[in-house]
mmCIF file of C-alpha atoms in Angstrom:
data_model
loop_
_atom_site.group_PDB
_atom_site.id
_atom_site.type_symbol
_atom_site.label_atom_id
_atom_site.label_comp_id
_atom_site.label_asym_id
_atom_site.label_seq_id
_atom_site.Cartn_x
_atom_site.Cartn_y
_atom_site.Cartn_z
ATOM 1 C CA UNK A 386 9.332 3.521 35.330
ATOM 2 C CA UNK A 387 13.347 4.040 34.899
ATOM 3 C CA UNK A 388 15.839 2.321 37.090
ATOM 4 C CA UNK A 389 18.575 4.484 34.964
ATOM 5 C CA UNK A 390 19.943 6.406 38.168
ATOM 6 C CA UNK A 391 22.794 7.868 39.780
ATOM 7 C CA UNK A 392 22.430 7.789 43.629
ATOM 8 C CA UNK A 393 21.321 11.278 43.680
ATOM 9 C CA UNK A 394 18.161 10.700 42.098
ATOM 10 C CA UNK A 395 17.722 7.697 43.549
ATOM 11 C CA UNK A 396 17.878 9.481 47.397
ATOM 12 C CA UNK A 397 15.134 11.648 45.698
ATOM 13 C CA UNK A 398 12.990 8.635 45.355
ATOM 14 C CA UNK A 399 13.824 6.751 48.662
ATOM 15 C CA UNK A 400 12.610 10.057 50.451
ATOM 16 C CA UNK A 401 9.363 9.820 48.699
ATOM 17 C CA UNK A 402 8.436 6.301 49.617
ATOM 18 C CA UNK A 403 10.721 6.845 53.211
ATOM 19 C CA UNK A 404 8.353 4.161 55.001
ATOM 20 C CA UNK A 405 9.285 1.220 52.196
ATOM 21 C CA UNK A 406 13.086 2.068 50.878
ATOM 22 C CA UNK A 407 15.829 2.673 52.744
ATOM 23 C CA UNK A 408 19.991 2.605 52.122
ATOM 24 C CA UNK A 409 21.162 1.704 55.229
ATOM 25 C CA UNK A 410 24.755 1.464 53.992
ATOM 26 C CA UNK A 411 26.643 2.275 50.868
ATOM 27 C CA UNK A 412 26.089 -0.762 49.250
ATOM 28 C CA UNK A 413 22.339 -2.174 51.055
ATOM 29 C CA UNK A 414 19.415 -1.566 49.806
ATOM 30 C CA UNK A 415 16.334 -2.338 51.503
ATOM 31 C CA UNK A 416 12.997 -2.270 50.381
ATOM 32 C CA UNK A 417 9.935 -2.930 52.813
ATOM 33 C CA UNK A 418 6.357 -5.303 51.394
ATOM 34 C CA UNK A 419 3.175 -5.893 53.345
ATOM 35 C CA UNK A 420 4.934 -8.923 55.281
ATOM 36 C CA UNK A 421 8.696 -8.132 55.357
ATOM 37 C CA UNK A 422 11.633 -6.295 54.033
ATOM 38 C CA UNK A 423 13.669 -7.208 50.992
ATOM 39 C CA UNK A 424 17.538 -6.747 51.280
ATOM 40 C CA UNK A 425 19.603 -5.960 47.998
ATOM 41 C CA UNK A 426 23.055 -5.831 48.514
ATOM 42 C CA UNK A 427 25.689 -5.209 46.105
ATOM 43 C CA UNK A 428 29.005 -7.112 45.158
ATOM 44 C CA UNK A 429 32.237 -6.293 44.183
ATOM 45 C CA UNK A 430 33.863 -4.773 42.267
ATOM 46 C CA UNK A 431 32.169 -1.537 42.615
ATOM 47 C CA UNK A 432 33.504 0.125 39.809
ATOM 48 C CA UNK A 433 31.347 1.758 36.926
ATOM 49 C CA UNK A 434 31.725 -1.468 35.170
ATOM 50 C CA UNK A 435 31.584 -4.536 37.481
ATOM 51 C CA UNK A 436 30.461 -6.413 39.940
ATOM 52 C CA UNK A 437 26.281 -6.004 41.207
ATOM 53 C CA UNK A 438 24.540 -3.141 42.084
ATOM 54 C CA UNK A 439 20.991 -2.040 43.070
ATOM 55 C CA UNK A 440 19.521 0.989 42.994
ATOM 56 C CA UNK A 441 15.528 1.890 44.224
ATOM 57 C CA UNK A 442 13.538 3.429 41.058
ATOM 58 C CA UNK A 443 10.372 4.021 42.129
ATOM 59 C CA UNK A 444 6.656 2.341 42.843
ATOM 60 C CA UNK A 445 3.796 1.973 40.848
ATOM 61 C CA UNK A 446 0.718 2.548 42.751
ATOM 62 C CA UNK A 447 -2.021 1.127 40.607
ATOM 63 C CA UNK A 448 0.371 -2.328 40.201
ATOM 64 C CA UNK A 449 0.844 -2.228 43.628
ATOM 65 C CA UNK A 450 5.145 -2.960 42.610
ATOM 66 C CA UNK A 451 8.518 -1.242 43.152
ATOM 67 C CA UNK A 452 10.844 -1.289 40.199
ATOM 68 C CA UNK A 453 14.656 -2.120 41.231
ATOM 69 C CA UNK A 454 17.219 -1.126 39.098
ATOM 70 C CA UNK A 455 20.211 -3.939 38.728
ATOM 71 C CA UNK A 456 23.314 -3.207 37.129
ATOM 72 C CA UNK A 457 25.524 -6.447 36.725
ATOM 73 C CA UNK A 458 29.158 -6.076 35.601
ATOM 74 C CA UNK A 459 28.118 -3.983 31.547
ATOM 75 C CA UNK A 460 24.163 -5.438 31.712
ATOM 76 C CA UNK A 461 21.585 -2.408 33.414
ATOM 77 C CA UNK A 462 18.501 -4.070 34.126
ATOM 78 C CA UNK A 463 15.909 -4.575 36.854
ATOM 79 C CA UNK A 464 13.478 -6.255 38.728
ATOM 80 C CA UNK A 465 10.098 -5.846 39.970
ATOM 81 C CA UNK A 466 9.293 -6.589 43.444
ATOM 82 C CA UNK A 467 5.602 -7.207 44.535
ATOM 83 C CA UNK A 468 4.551 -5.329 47.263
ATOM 84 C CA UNK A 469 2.036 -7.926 49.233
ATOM 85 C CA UNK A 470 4.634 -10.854 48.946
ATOM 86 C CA UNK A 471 8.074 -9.483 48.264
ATOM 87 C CA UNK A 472 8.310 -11.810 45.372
ATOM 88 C CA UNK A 473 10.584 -10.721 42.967
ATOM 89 C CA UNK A 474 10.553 -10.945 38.607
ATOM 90 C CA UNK A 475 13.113 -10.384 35.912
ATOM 91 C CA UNK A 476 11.982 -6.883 34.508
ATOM 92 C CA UNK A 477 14.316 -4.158 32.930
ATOM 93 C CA UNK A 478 16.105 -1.013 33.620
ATOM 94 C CA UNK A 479 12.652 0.765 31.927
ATOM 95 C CA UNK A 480 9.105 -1.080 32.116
ATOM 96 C CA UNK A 481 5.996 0.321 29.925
ATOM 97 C CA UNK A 482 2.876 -0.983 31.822
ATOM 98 C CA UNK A 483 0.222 -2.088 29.274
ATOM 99 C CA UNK A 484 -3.482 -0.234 29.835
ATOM 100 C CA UNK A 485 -4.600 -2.742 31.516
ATOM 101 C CA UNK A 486 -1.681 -3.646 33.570
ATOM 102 C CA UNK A 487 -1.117 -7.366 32.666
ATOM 103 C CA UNK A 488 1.725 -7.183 30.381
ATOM 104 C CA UNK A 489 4.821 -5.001 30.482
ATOM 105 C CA UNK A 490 7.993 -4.032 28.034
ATOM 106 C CA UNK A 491 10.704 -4.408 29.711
ATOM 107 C CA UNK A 492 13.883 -2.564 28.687
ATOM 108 C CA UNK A 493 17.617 -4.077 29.149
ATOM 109 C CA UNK A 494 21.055 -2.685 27.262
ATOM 110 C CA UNK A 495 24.346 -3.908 27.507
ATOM 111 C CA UNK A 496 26.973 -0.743 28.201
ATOM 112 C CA UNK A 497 28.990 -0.373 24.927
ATOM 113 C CA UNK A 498 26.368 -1.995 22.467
ATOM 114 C CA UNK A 499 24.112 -0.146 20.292
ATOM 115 C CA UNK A 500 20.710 -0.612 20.593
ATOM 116 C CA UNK A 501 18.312 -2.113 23.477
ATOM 117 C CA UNK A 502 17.065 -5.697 24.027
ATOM 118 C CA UNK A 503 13.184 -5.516 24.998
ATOM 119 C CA UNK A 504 11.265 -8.621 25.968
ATOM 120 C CA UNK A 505 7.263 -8.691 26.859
ATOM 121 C CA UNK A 506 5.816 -10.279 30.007
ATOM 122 C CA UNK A 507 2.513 -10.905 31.735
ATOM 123 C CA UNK A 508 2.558 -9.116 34.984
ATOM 124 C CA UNK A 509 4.309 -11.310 37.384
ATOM 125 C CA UNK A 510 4.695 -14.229 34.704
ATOM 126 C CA UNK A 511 5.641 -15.716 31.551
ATOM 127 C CA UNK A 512 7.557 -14.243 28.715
ATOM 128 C CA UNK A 513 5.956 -13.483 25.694
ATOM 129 C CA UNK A 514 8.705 -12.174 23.364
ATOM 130 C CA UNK A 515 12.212 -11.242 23.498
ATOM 131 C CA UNK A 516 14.033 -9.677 21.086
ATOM 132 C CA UNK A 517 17.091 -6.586 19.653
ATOM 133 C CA UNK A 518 15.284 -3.626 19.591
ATOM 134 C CA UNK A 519 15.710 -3.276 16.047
ATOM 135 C CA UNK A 520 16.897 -4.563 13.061
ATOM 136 C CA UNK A 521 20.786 -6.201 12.434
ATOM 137 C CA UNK A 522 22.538 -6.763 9.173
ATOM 138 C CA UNK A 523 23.085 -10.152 7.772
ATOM 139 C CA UNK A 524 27.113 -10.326 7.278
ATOM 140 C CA UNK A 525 28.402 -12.378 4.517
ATOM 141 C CA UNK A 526 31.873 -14.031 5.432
ATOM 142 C CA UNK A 527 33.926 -11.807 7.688
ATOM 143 C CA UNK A 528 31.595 -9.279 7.566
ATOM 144 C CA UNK A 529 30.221 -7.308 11.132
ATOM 145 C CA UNK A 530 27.155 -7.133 11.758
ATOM 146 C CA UNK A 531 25.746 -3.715 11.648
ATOM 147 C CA UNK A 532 22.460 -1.591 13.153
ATOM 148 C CA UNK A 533 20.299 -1.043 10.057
ATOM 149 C CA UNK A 534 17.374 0.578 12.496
ATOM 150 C CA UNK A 535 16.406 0.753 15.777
ATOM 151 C CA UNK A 536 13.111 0.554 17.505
ATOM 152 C CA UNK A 537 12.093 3.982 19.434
ATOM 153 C CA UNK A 538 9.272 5.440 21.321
ATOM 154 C CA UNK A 539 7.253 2.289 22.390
ATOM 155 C CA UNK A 540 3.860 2.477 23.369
ATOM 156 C CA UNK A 541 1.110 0.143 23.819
ATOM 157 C CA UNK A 542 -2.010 0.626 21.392
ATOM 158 C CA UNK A 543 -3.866 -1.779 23.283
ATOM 159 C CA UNK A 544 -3.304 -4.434 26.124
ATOM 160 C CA UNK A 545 -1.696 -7.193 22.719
ATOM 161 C CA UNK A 546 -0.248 -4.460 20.684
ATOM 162 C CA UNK A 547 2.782 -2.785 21.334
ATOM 163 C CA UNK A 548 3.981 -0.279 18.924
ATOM 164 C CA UNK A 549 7.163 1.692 18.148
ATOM 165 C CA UNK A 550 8.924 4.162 15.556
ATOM 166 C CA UNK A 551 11.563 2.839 13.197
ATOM 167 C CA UNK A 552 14.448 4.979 13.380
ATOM 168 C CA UNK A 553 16.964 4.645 10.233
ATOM 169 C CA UNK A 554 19.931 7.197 11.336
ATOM 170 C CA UNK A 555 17.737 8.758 13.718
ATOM 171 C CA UNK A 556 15.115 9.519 11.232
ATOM 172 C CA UNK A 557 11.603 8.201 12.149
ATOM 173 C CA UNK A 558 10.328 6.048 8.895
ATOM 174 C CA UNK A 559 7.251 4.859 10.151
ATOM 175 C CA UNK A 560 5.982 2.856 12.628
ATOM 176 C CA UNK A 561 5.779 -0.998 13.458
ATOM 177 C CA UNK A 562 3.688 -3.252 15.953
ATOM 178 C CA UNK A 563 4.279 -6.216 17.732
ATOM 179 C CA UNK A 564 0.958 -8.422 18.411
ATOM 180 C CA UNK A 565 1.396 -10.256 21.520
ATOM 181 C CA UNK A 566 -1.491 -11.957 21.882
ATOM 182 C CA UNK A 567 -0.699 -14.124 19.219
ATOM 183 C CA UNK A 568 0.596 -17.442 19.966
ATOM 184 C CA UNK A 569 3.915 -16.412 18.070
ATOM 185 C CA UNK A 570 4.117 -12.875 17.846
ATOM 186 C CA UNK A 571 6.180 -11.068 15.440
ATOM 187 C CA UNK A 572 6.805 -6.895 14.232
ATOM 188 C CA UNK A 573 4.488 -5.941 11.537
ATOM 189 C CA UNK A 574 7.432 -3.548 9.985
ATOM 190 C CA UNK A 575 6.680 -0.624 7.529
ATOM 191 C CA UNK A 576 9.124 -0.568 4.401
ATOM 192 C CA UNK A 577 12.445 -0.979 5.409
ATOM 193 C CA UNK A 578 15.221 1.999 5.962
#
């Protein structure tokens, strides 16, 4: 699921689930659960870049969730919200369900910055790893850091392994894995760019 969106497509997808998402104004969204509705409402500034906005990106039948896109100030993001409590969890502006549905990538990147930060979580839980979606440069004295290669195309193998390609100026090299059912889990990386 993407919570990427411009309001068009977003319409699109309130109009599909018409009974549970609604925009009653401008800037209020509500979404409705088993037992109640859920009211996002955004904040000023509403510029491209600033203050909080929400935006309805779709529901996940088998997970029984609606992903909610959240823009705040340069950060696009997201959150889940569970449809038979209306609890809410941190998510990202993309989620990749595992097979099994208990874990999920989620997906965040700051407007301006290269590159995406991903972090795994249980379904409606704990994180299990955050990290850049690739790999950085180690500056010496007044050095920048730079993007040596980014992390592309995830995809779960199976529910503890997530994999990815490793894109060195956009060409794939190979692909890596990240085993999270470790109790400290870490990329397996191919040779390096």
């Amino acid at each position: 699921m993407d919570a990427f969106l411009t309001r068009d497509a977003e319409s699109k997808l309130i109009q599909q689930r018409s009974a549970q998402a609604r925009r009653p104004s401008e800037h209020l969204l509500e979404v409705k659960y088993a037992n109640g509705t859920k009211r996002f409402i955004d904040k000023p500034p509403h510029v491209d870049i600033g203050g909080t906005h929400w935006f309805y990106c779709g529901y996940n039948a088998a997970q029984n969730l609606h992903l909610i896109g959240h823009k705040v100030d340069s950060l696009f993001s997201g959150d889940i919200l569970r449809h038979s409590d209306g609890k809410t969890f941190k998510a990202g502006h993309t989620i990749l369900m595992s097979p099994a549905g208990k874990k999920f990538l989620a997906i965040e990147q700051q407007n301006g910055l290269d590159g995406e930060d991903w972090a795994v979580y249980k379904l409606y839980g704990k994180k299990l790893w955050q990290g850049y979606a690739g790999i950085l440069s180690t500056p010496k004295k007044n050095e920048y850091v730079t993007v040596i290669a980014q992390f592309v195309n995830p995809s779960w193998r199976d529910e503890d392994v997530l994999e990815a390609d490793l894109s060195c100026a956009d060409t794939v090299k190979g692909k890596l894995s990240l085993h999270v059912g470790k109790a400290s889990p870490g990329w397996f990386l191919p040779s390096a760019c």
